[in-house]
Amino acid sequence: MIFVTGGCGFIGSCFVLDWLAAEKEPLVNIDALTYAGHLGNLQAVARHPNYTFVHADIRDAALMRDLMLQHKPRAIVHFAAESHVDRSIAAPLEFVETNVMGTVNLLKAAQALAESGDEAGFRFVHVSTDEVFGSLETSDPAFRESNRYEPNSPYSASKAASDHFVRAWFHTFGLATITTNCSNNYGPRQFPEKLIPLVIHNALRGQRLPVYGDGKQVRDWLHVSDHCAALRAVLARGQPGETYNIGGRSELANIDVVRSICATLDELRPRATPHADLI
């Protein structure tokens, strides 16, 4: 079987649904059900014979160790994280506790599994973000795995730290870790604090559309199903100790994303004035 952490969240729930639809291997989902994790995201598979849900927090080191030794998974796909920049500015320590300490707890639990002799073929797939590399200007090439780390927010700094611990556990303890750094995901079940669902939500209600600065920050956009397909490929064929960037080759400035959504809503839900007036 495999473990998934944070499987009730946006990306995690997509991975769980796709896995159970395509694979016969059992999956255990560990989720603390914080504000962005909802059991409803996985209601369709709640009674699936290969699905088990465990309500637990990765910050609980002893429990993570017990679960690892009890179930003896062949792999962990680690999604669980605090992931919103604004929230990280308001409460940075929560991001340190979950994203850094929670990841270390899982690494130590996986190490305990290895030391018990049940680690053969084990993989630890750490799902991270391209925000650890900083931001792109319009003339910059896409991020590569060799880009240096330049985190610019408490969120991206916490993910960068967790990436480094995952790397350290491979080099120091020989744990078979793999890190992926993905670009901006979008798709169904995304929490409405993120740009695309927030813009849709506000625009349909005639509310203001918040855009940072001039909106010219460039991000690559990746559909969540494509991301999960790439993660399954990394789990199946990725090499321990490696990092893999996962992107959609769809680079757009934030303001262009917002204007595109507004133009689409002008067609689907016309109003007296263009939706772009709400920006």
PDB file of C-alpha atoms in Angstrom:
ATOM      1  CA  MET A   1       0.000   0.000   0.000  1.00  0.00           C
ATOM      2  CA  ILE A   2       0.961   3.663  -0.203  1.00  0.00           C
ATOM      3  CA  PHE A   3       0.506   6.561   2.227  1.00  0.00           C
ATOM      4  CA  VAL A   4      -0.784   9.958   1.104  1.00  0.00           C
ATOM      5  CA  THR A   5      -0.611  12.934   3.462  1.00  0.00           C
ATOM      6  CA  GLY A   6      -3.028  15.810   2.975  1.00  0.00           C
ATOM      7  CA  GLY A   7      -5.248  13.740   0.717  1.00  0.00           C
ATOM      8  CA  CYS A   8      -8.390  15.726   1.552  1.00  0.00           C
ATOM      9  CA  GLY A   9      -6.926  18.930   0.147  1.00  0.00           C
ATOM     10  CA  PHE A  10      -7.022  20.241  -3.405  1.00  0.00           C
ATOM     11  CA  ILE A  11      -4.114  18.424  -5.059  1.00  0.00           C
ATOM     12  CA  GLY A  12      -4.142  15.505  -2.654  1.00  0.00           C
ATOM     13  CA  SER A  13      -7.801  14.675  -3.297  1.00  0.00           C
ATOM     14  CA  CYS A  14      -7.195  14.666  -7.044  1.00  0.00           C
ATOM     15  CA  PHE A  15      -4.286  12.259  -6.553  1.00  0.00           C
ATOM     16  CA  VAL A  16      -6.388   9.946  -4.342  1.00  0.00           C
ATOM     17  CA  LEU A  17      -9.313   9.887  -6.791  1.00  0.00           C
ATOM     18  CA  ASP A  18      -7.069   9.247  -9.785  1.00  0.00           C
ATOM     19  CA  TRP A  19      -5.087   6.564  -7.930  1.00  0.00           C
ATOM     20  CA  LEU A  20      -8.145   4.599  -6.845  1.00  0.00           C
ATOM     21  CA  ALA A  21      -9.582   4.814 -10.356  1.00  0.00           C
ATOM     22  CA  ALA A  22      -6.401   3.540 -12.028  1.00  0.00           C
ATOM     23  CA  GLU A  23      -4.618   1.322  -9.485  1.00  0.00           C
ATOM     24  CA  LYS A  24      -5.526  -1.772  -7.478  1.00  0.00           C
ATOM     25  CA  GLU A  25      -3.073  -0.962  -4.691  1.00  0.00           C
ATOM     26  CA  PRO A  26      -4.567   0.186  -1.343  1.00  0.00           C
ATOM     27  CA  LEU A  27      -4.077   3.792  -0.240  1.00  0.00           C
ATOM     28  CA  VAL A  28      -4.092   5.254   3.289  1.00  0.00           C
ATOM     29  CA  ASN A  29      -4.924   8.966   3.467  1.00  0.00           C
ATOM     30  CA  ILE A  30      -3.592  10.884   6.482  1.00  0.00           C
ATOM     31  CA  ASP A  31      -5.150  14.330   6.898  1.00  0.00           C
ATOM     32  CA  ALA A  32      -5.628  16.732   9.810  1.00  0.00           C
ATOM     33  CA  LEU A  33      -8.725  18.282   8.142  1.00  0.00           C
ATOM     34  CA  THR A  34      -7.651  21.882   8.595  1.00  0.00           C
ATOM     35  CA  TYR A  35      -9.552  24.684   6.835  1.00  0.00           C
ATOM     36  CA  ALA A  36      -8.499  23.569   3.323  1.00  0.00           C
ATOM     37  CA  GLY A  37      -9.073  19.820   3.794  1.00  0.00           C
ATOM     38  CA  HIS A  38     -12.592  18.470   3.376  1.00  0.00           C
ATOM     39  CA  LEU A  39     -13.903  14.919   3.613  1.00  0.00           C
ATOM     40  CA  GLY A  40     -16.453  15.919   0.983  1.00  0.00           C
ATOM     41  CA  ASN A  41     -13.663  16.079  -1.588  1.00  0.00           C
ATOM     42  CA  LEU A  42     -13.405  12.279  -1.331  1.00  0.00           C
ATOM     43  CA  GLN A  43     -17.021  11.379  -0.643  1.00  0.00           C
ATOM     44  CA  ALA A  44     -17.139   9.395  -3.894  1.00  0.00           C
ATOM     45  CA  VAL A  45     -14.520   6.933  -2.616  1.00  0.00           C
ATOM     46  CA  ALA A  46     -15.288   6.960   1.110  1.00  0.00           C
ATOM     47  CA  ARG A  47     -16.415   3.306   0.952  1.00  0.00           C
ATOM     48  CA  HIS A  48     -13.891   2.162  -1.631  1.00  0.00           C
ATOM     49  CA  PRO A  49     -12.352  -1.169  -0.517  1.00  0.00           C
ATOM     50  CA  ASN A  50      -8.816   0.081  -1.185  1.00  0.00           C
ATOM     51  CA  TYR A  51      -9.220   3.386   0.663  1.00  0.00           C
ATOM     52  CA  THR A  52      -8.545   4.091   4.342  1.00  0.00           C
ATOM     53  CA  PHE A  53      -8.796   7.504   5.987  1.00  0.00           C
ATOM     54  CA  VAL A  54      -6.840   8.364   9.139  1.00  0.00           C
ATOM     55  CA  HIS A  55      -7.597  11.667  10.876  1.00  0.00           C
ATOM     56  CA  ALA A  56      -4.126  12.655  12.086  1.00  0.00           C
ATOM     57  CA  ASP A  57      -1.697  15.570  12.112  1.00  0.00           C
ATOM     58  CA  ILE A  58       1.812  15.185  10.687  1.00  0.00           C
ATOM     59  CA  ARG A  59       3.045  17.404  13.542  1.00  0.00           C
ATOM     60  CA  ASP A  60       2.423  14.422  15.874  1.00  0.00           C
ATOM     61  CA  ALA A  61       5.781  12.654  15.542  1.00  0.00           C
ATOM     62  CA  ALA A  62       4.904   9.636  17.707  1.00  0.00           C
ATOM     63  CA  LEU A  63       1.687   8.973  15.820  1.00  0.00           C
ATOM     64  CA  MET A  64       3.426   9.233  12.441  1.00  0.00           C
ATOM     65  CA  ARG A  65       5.975   6.657  13.585  1.00  0.00           C
ATOM     66  CA  ASP A  66       3.230   4.331  14.883  1.00  0.00           C
ATOM     67  CA  LEU A  67       1.239   4.569  11.653  1.00  0.00           C
ATOM     68  CA  MET A  68       4.338   3.884   9.573  1.00  0.00           C
ATOM     69  CA  LEU A  69       5.307   0.798  11.538  1.00  0.00           C
ATOM     70  CA  GLN A  70       1.707  -0.441  11.665  1.00  0.00           C
ATOM     71  CA  HIS A  71       0.907  -0.209   7.952  1.00  0.00           C
ATOM     72  CA  LYS A  72       4.422  -0.547   6.468  1.00  0.00           C
ATOM     73  CA  PRO A  73       3.679   1.366   3.239  1.00  0.00           C
ATOM     74  CA  ARG A  74       5.945   0.959   0.237  1.00  0.00           C
ATOM     75  CA  ALA A  75       5.756   4.717  -0.457  1.00  0.00           C
ATOM     76  CA  ILE A  76       4.661   8.069   0.905  1.00  0.00           C
ATOM     77  CA  VAL A  77       3.351  10.839  -1.342  1.00  0.00           C
ATOM     78  CA  HIS A  78       3.569  13.895   0.900  1.00  0.00           C
ATOM     79  CA  PHE A  79       1.134  16.718   0.065  1.00  0.00           C
ATOM     80  CA  ALA A  80       0.231  17.945   3.558  1.00  0.00           C
ATOM     81  CA  ALA A  81       1.276  21.577   3.933  1.00  0.00           C
ATOM     82  CA  GLU A  82       0.168  25.079   4.726  1.00  0.00           C
ATOM     83  CA  SER A  83       0.231  26.710   1.314  1.00  0.00           C
ATOM     84  CA  HIS A  84      -1.159  30.253   1.201  1.00  0.00           C
ATOM     85  CA  VAL A  85       1.222  33.215   1.022  1.00  0.00           C
ATOM     86  CA  ASP A  86      -1.080  35.675   2.816  1.00  0.00           C
ATOM     87  CA  ARG A  87      -1.644  33.245   5.679  1.00  0.00           C
ATOM     88  CA  SER A  88       2.107  32.691   5.959  1.00  0.00           C
ATOM     89  CA  ILE A  89       2.619  36.437   6.406  1.00  0.00           C
ATOM     90  CA  ALA A  90       0.002  36.557   9.161  1.00  0.00           C
ATOM     91  CA  ALA A  91       1.124  33.364  10.947  1.00  0.00           C
ATOM     92  CA  PRO A  92       4.608  32.245   9.819  1.00  0.00           C
ATOM     93  CA  LEU A  93       5.199  29.870  12.736  1.00  0.00           C
ATOM     94  CA  GLU A  94       2.260  27.685  11.672  1.00  0.00           C
ATOM     95  CA  PHE A  95       4.058  27.173   8.358  1.00  0.00           C
ATOM     96  CA  VAL A  96       7.292  26.260  10.128  1.00  0.00           C
ATOM     97  CA  GLU A  97       5.483  23.764  12.359  1.00  0.00           C
ATOM     98  CA  THR A  98       3.576  22.006   9.568  1.00  0.00           C
ATOM     99  CA  ASN A  99       5.786  22.373   6.505  1.00  0.00           C
ATOM    100  CA  VAL A 100       9.170  21.950   8.181  1.00  0.00           C
ATOM    101  CA  MET A 101       8.633  20.028  11.410  1.00  0.00           C
ATOM    102  CA  GLY A 102       5.793  17.939   9.956  1.00  0.00           C
ATOM    103  CA  THR A 103       8.005  16.886   7.051  1.00  0.00           C
ATOM    104  CA  VAL A 104      10.869  16.025   9.408  1.00  0.00           C
ATOM    105  CA  ASN A 105       8.468  13.921  11.489  1.00  0.00           C
ATOM    106  CA  LEU A 106       7.533  11.933   8.377  1.00  0.00           C
ATOM    107  CA  LEU A 107      11.180  11.514   7.393  1.00  0.00           C
ATOM    108  CA  LYS A 108      12.013  10.196  10.856  1.00  0.00           C
ATOM    109  CA  ALA A 109       9.033   7.834  10.739  1.00  0.00           C
ATOM    110  CA  ALA A 110      10.141   6.541   7.331  1.00  0.00           C
ATOM    111  CA  GLN A 111      13.656   6.114   8.700  1.00  0.00           C
ATOM    112  CA  ALA A 112      12.235   4.026  11.566  1.00  0.00           C
ATOM    113  CA  LEU A 113      10.506   1.841   8.979  1.00  0.00           C
ATOM    114  CA  ALA A 114      13.806   1.393   7.158  1.00  0.00           C
ATOM    115  CA  GLU A 115      15.598   0.469  10.364  1.00  0.00           C
ATOM    116  CA  SER A 116      12.917  -2.148  11.100  1.00  0.00           C
ATOM    117  CA  GLY A 117      13.902  -3.979   7.939  1.00  0.00           C
ATOM    118  CA  ASP A 118      10.630  -3.289   6.070  1.00  0.00           C
ATOM    119  CA  GLU A 119      11.909  -0.577   3.740  1.00  0.00           C
ATOM    120  CA  ALA A 120      12.818  -2.541   0.601  1.00  0.00           C
ATOM    121  CA  GLY A 121      11.874  -0.525  -2.475  1.00  0.00           C
ATOM    122  CA  PHE A 122      10.481   2.313  -0.354  1.00  0.00           C
ATOM    123  CA  ARG A 123       9.981   5.797  -1.881  1.00  0.00           C
ATOM    124  CA  PHE A 124       9.319   9.129  -0.173  1.00  0.00           C
ATOM    125  CA  VAL A 125       7.867  11.583  -2.722  1.00  0.00           C
ATOM    126  CA  HIS A 126       7.882  15.132  -1.356  1.00  0.00           C
ATOM    127  CA  VAL A 127       5.501  17.444  -3.235  1.00  0.00           C
ATOM    128  CA  SER A 128       6.890  20.975  -3.205  1.00  0.00           C
ATOM    129  CA  THR A 129       6.517  24.197  -5.190  1.00  0.00           C
ATOM    130  CA  ASP A 130       8.448  26.205  -7.744  1.00  0.00           C
ATOM    131  CA  GLU A 131       8.003  29.224  -5.451  1.00  0.00           C
ATOM    132  CA  VAL A 132      11.177  28.079  -3.693  1.00  0.00           C
ATOM    133  CA  PHE A 133      12.996  29.467  -6.771  1.00  0.00           C
ATOM    134  CA  GLY A 134      11.547  32.962  -6.390  1.00  0.00           C
ATOM    135  CA  SER A 135       9.674  34.758  -9.171  1.00  0.00           C
ATOM    136  CA  LEU A 136      10.033  35.114 -12.941  1.00  0.00           C
ATOM    137  CA  GLU A 137      10.235  38.271 -14.991  1.00  0.00           C
ATOM    138  CA  THR A 138       8.583  38.321 -18.408  1.00  0.00           C
ATOM    139  CA  SER A 139      11.935  37.830 -20.162  1.00  0.00           C
ATOM    140  CA  ASP A 140      13.172  35.014 -17.891  1.00  0.00           C
ATOM    141  CA  PRO A 141      13.342  31.381 -19.010  1.00  0.00           C
ATOM    142  CA  ALA A 142      11.320  28.740 -17.162  1.00  0.00           C
ATOM    143  CA  PHE A 143      12.688  27.425 -13.875  1.00  0.00           C
ATOM    144  CA  ARG A 144      15.038  24.454 -14.099  1.00  0.00           C
ATOM    145  CA  GLU A 145      15.954  21.956 -11.383  1.00  0.00           C
ATOM    146  CA  SER A 146      19.348  23.670 -11.196  1.00  0.00           C
ATOM    147  CA  ASN A 147      17.918  27.106 -10.297  1.00  0.00           C
ATOM    148  CA  ARG A 148      19.148  28.380  -6.958  1.00  0.00           C
ATOM    149  CA  TYR A 149      16.653  28.755  -4.138  1.00  0.00           C
ATOM    150  CA  GLU A 150      15.346  32.311  -3.631  1.00  0.00           C
ATOM    151  CA  PRO A 151      12.171  32.039  -1.499  1.00  0.00           C
ATOM    152  CA  ASN A 152      10.418  35.370  -1.038  1.00  0.00           C
ATOM    153  CA  SER A 153       7.677  34.611   1.505  1.00  0.00           C
ATOM    154  CA  PRO A 154       7.400  32.682   4.764  1.00  0.00           C
ATOM    155  CA  TYR A 155       5.441  30.058   2.808  1.00  0.00           C
ATOM    156  CA  SER A 156       8.092  29.507   0.149  1.00  0.00           C
ATOM    157  CA  ALA A 157      10.845  29.687   2.780  1.00  0.00           C
ATOM    158  CA  SER A 158       9.156  26.906   4.761  1.00  0.00           C
ATOM    159  CA  LYS A 159       8.836  24.752   1.641  1.00  0.00           C
ATOM    160  CA  ALA A 160      12.471  25.437   0.749  1.00  0.00           C
ATOM    161  CA  ALA A 161      13.507  24.310   4.228  1.00  0.00           C
ATOM    162  CA  SER A 162      11.457  21.124   3.911  1.00  0.00           C
ATOM    163  CA  ASP A 163      13.072  20.439   0.511  1.00  0.00           C
ATOM    164  CA  HIS A 164      16.501  20.699   2.109  1.00  0.00           C
ATOM    165  CA  PHE A 165      15.578  18.282   4.905  1.00  0.00           C
ATOM    166  CA  VAL A 166      14.271  15.772   2.361  1.00  0.00           C
ATOM    167  CA  ARG A 167      17.561  16.048   0.469  1.00  0.00           C
ATOM    168  CA  ALA A 168      19.519  15.691   3.723  1.00  0.00           C
ATOM    169  CA  TRP A 169      17.683  12.484   4.670  1.00  0.00           C
ATOM    170  CA  PHE A 170      18.731  10.956   1.346  1.00  0.00           C
ATOM    171  CA  HIS A 171      22.390  11.929   1.660  1.00  0.00           C
ATOM    172  CA  THR A 172      22.759  11.399   5.421  1.00  0.00           C
ATOM    173  CA  PHE A 173      20.521   8.413   6.118  1.00  0.00           C
ATOM    174  CA  GLY A 174      20.144   6.851   2.688  1.00  0.00           C
ATOM    175  CA  LEU A 175      16.347   7.220   2.650  1.00  0.00           C
ATOM    176  CA  ALA A 176      14.969   6.955  -0.907  1.00  0.00           C
ATOM    177  CA  THR A 177      13.551  10.465  -1.202  1.00  0.00           C
ATOM    178  CA  ILE A 178      12.400  12.311  -4.316  1.00  0.00           C
ATOM    179  CA  THR A 179      11.305  15.960  -4.471  1.00  0.00           C
ATOM    180  CA  THR A 180       8.985  17.526  -7.040  1.00  0.00           C
ATOM    181  CA  ASN A 181       8.591  21.267  -7.531  1.00  0.00           C
ATOM    182  CA  CYS A 182       5.367  22.139  -9.323  1.00  0.00           C
ATOM    183  CA  SER A 183       4.042  25.363 -10.766  1.00  0.00           C
ATOM    184  CA  ASN A 184       0.654  26.946  -9.975  1.00  0.00           C
ATOM    185  CA  ASN A 185      -2.099  24.335  -9.950  1.00  0.00           C
ATOM    186  CA  TYR A 186      -5.710  24.987 -10.860  1.00  0.00           C
ATOM    187  CA  GLY A 187      -8.786  22.818 -11.220  1.00  0.00           C
ATOM    188  CA  PRO A 188     -11.784  21.378  -9.357  1.00  0.00           C
ATOM    189  CA  ARG A 189     -12.058  21.464  -5.562  1.00  0.00           C
ATOM    190  CA  GLN A 190      -9.475  24.244  -5.202  1.00  0.00           C
ATOM    191  CA  PHE A 191      -9.941  26.328  -2.039  1.00  0.00           C
ATOM    192  CA  PRO A 192     -11.258  29.798  -3.027  1.00  0.00           C
ATOM    193  CA  GLU A 193      -8.359  31.711  -1.460  1.00  0.00           C
ATOM    194  CA  LYS A 194      -6.257  30.897  -4.556  1.00  0.00           C
ATOM    195  CA  LEU A 195      -6.175  33.272  -7.525  1.00  0.00           C
ATOM    196  CA  ILE A 196      -8.368  31.543 -10.137  1.00  0.00           C
ATOM    197  CA  PRO A 197     -11.254  30.393  -7.889  1.00  0.00           C
ATOM    198  CA  LEU A 198     -11.083  33.658  -5.907  1.00  0.00           C
ATOM    199  CA  VAL A 199     -11.430  35.758  -9.058  1.00  0.00           C
ATOM    200  CA  ILE A 200     -14.354  33.646 -10.295  1.00  0.00           C
ATOM    201  CA  HIS A 201     -16.037  33.710  -6.874  1.00  0.00           C
ATOM    202  CA  ASN A 202     -15.690  37.486  -6.437  1.00  0.00           C
ATOM    203  CA  ALA A 203     -16.510  38.390 -10.025  1.00  0.00           C
ATOM    204  CA  LEU A 204     -19.783  36.455  -9.995  1.00  0.00           C
ATOM    205  CA  ARG A 205     -20.779  38.411  -6.889  1.00  0.00           C
ATOM    206  CA  GLY A 206     -19.697  41.797  -8.215  1.00  0.00           C
ATOM    207  CA  GLN A 207     -16.930  42.076  -5.622  1.00  0.00           C
ATOM    208  CA  ARG A 208     -13.498  43.603  -6.112  1.00  0.00           C
ATOM    209  CA  LEU A 209     -10.794  41.438  -7.738  1.00  0.00           C
ATOM    210  CA  PRO A 210      -7.527  41.753  -5.786  1.00  0.00           C
ATOM    211  CA  VAL A 211      -4.284  41.721  -7.810  1.00  0.00           C
ATOM    212  CA  TYR A 212      -0.837  42.217  -6.266  1.00  0.00           C
ATOM    213  CA  GLY A 213       0.995  45.331  -7.509  1.00  0.00           C
ATOM    214  CA  ASP A 214       0.849  45.705 -11.293  1.00  0.00           C
ATOM    215  CA  GLY A 215      -0.039  42.031 -11.746  1.00  0.00           C
ATOM    216  CA  LYS A 216       2.898  41.384 -14.049  1.00  0.00           C
ATOM    217  CA  GLN A 217       4.339  38.569 -11.938  1.00  0.00           C
ATOM    218  CA  VAL A 218       4.671  35.575 -14.265  1.00  0.00           C
ATOM    219  CA  ARG A 219       3.568  32.107 -13.190  1.00  0.00           C
ATOM    220  CA  ASP A 220       3.278  28.820 -15.043  1.00  0.00           C
ATOM    221  CA  TRP A 221      -0.184  27.242 -14.789  1.00  0.00           C
ATOM    222  CA  LEU A 222      -0.643  23.494 -14.411  1.00  0.00           C
ATOM    223  CA  HIS A 223      -3.942  21.608 -14.321  1.00  0.00           C
ATOM    224  CA  VAL A 224      -4.147  19.506 -11.178  1.00  0.00           C
ATOM    225  CA  SER A 225      -4.903  16.292 -13.102  1.00  0.00           C
ATOM    226  CA  ASP A 226      -1.749  16.743 -15.187  1.00  0.00           C
ATOM    227  CA  HIS A 227       0.215  17.311 -11.992  1.00  0.00           C
ATOM    228  CA  CYS A 228      -1.115  14.101 -10.439  1.00  0.00           C
ATOM    229  CA  ALA A 229      -0.311  12.118 -13.591  1.00  0.00           C
ATOM    230  CA  ALA A 230       3.262  13.392 -13.359  1.00  0.00           C
ATOM    231  CA  LEU A 231       3.450  12.419  -9.686  1.00  0.00           C
ATOM    232  CA  ARG A 232       2.381   8.868 -10.492  1.00  0.00           C
ATOM    233  CA  ALA A 233       5.154   8.757 -13.100  1.00  0.00           C
ATOM    234  CA  VAL A 234       7.692  10.055 -10.560  1.00  0.00           C
ATOM    235  CA  LEU A 235       6.573   7.453  -8.021  1.00  0.00           C
ATOM    236  CA  ALA A 236       6.901   4.685 -10.616  1.00  0.00           C
ATOM    237  CA  ARG A 237      10.110   5.743 -12.370  1.00  0.00           C
ATOM    238  CA  GLY A 238      11.754   8.566 -10.417  1.00  0.00           C
ATOM    239  CA  GLN A 239      15.279   8.092  -9.113  1.00  0.00           C
ATOM    240  CA  PRO A 240      15.982   8.488  -5.369  1.00  0.00           C
ATOM    241  CA  GLY A 241      17.893  11.664  -4.582  1.00  0.00           C
ATOM    242  CA  GLU A 242      16.583  13.480  -7.666  1.00  0.00           C
ATOM    243  CA  THR A 243      14.326  16.507  -7.983  1.00  0.00           C
ATOM    244  CA  TYR A 244      11.821  16.983 -10.794  1.00  0.00           C
ATOM    245  CA  ASN A 245      10.141  20.196 -11.880  1.00  0.00           C
ATOM    246  CA  ILE A 246       6.534  19.727 -13.007  1.00  0.00           C
ATOM    247  CA  GLY A 247       4.978  22.472 -15.124  1.00  0.00           C
ATOM    248  CA  GLY A 248       2.231  23.104 -17.641  1.00  0.00           C
ATOM    249  CA  ARG A 249       4.246  25.201 -20.133  1.00  0.00           C
ATOM    250  CA  SER A 250       1.569  27.855 -19.792  1.00  0.00           C
ATOM    251  CA  GLU A 251       3.318  30.953 -18.492  1.00  0.00           C
ATOM    252  CA  LEU A 252       1.108  33.969 -17.939  1.00  0.00           C
ATOM    253  CA  ALA A 253       1.239  37.176 -15.937  1.00  0.00           C
ATOM    254  CA  ASN A 254      -1.284  37.257 -13.097  1.00  0.00           C
ATOM    255  CA  ILE A 255      -3.085  40.234 -14.621  1.00  0.00           C
ATOM    256  CA  ASP A 256      -3.528  38.331 -17.896  1.00  0.00           C
ATOM    257  CA  VAL A 257      -5.037  35.371 -16.049  1.00  0.00           C
ATOM    258  CA  VAL A 258      -7.500  37.678 -14.281  1.00  0.00           C
ATOM    259  CA  ARG A 259      -8.430  39.510 -17.491  1.00  0.00           C
ATOM    260  CA  SER A 260      -8.941  36.209 -19.302  1.00  0.00           C
ATOM    261  CA  ILE A 261     -11.325  35.020 -16.598  1.00  0.00           C
ATOM    262  CA  CYS A 262     -13.173  38.330 -16.772  1.00  0.00           C
ATOM    263  CA  ALA A 263     -13.531  38.076 -20.556  1.00  0.00           C
ATOM    264  CA  THR A 264     -14.910  34.543 -20.240  1.00  0.00           C
ATOM    265  CA  LEU A 265     -17.391  35.627 -17.573  1.00  0.00           C
ATOM    266  CA  ASP A 266     -18.482  38.549 -19.784  1.00  0.00           C
ATOM    267  CA  GLU A 267     -19.633  35.889 -22.275  1.00  0.00           C
ATOM    268  CA  LEU A 268     -21.095  33.400 -19.809  1.00  0.00           C
ATOM    269  CA  ARG A 269     -22.517  35.768 -17.176  1.00  0.00           C
ATOM    270  CA  PRO A 270     -22.808  39.255 -18.755  1.00  0.00           C
ATOM    271  CA  ARG A 271     -23.333  42.236 -16.466  1.00  0.00           C
ATOM    272  CA  ALA A 272     -23.973  45.944 -17.006  1.00  0.00           C
ATOM    273  CA  THR A 273     -20.248  46.731 -16.998  1.00  0.00           C
ATOM    274  CA  PRO A 274     -17.313  44.457 -17.889  1.00  0.00           C
ATOM    275  CA  HIS A 275     -16.056  42.197 -15.116  1.00  0.00           C
ATOM    276  CA  ALA A 276     -12.568  43.662 -15.636  1.00  0.00           C
ATOM    277  CA  ASP A 277     -13.844  46.903 -14.065  1.00  0.00           C
ATOM    278  CA  LEU A 278     -13.773  45.026 -10.741  1.00  0.00           C
ATOM    279  CA  ILE A 279      -9.961  44.618 -10.853  1.00  0.00           C
TER     280      ILE A 279
END
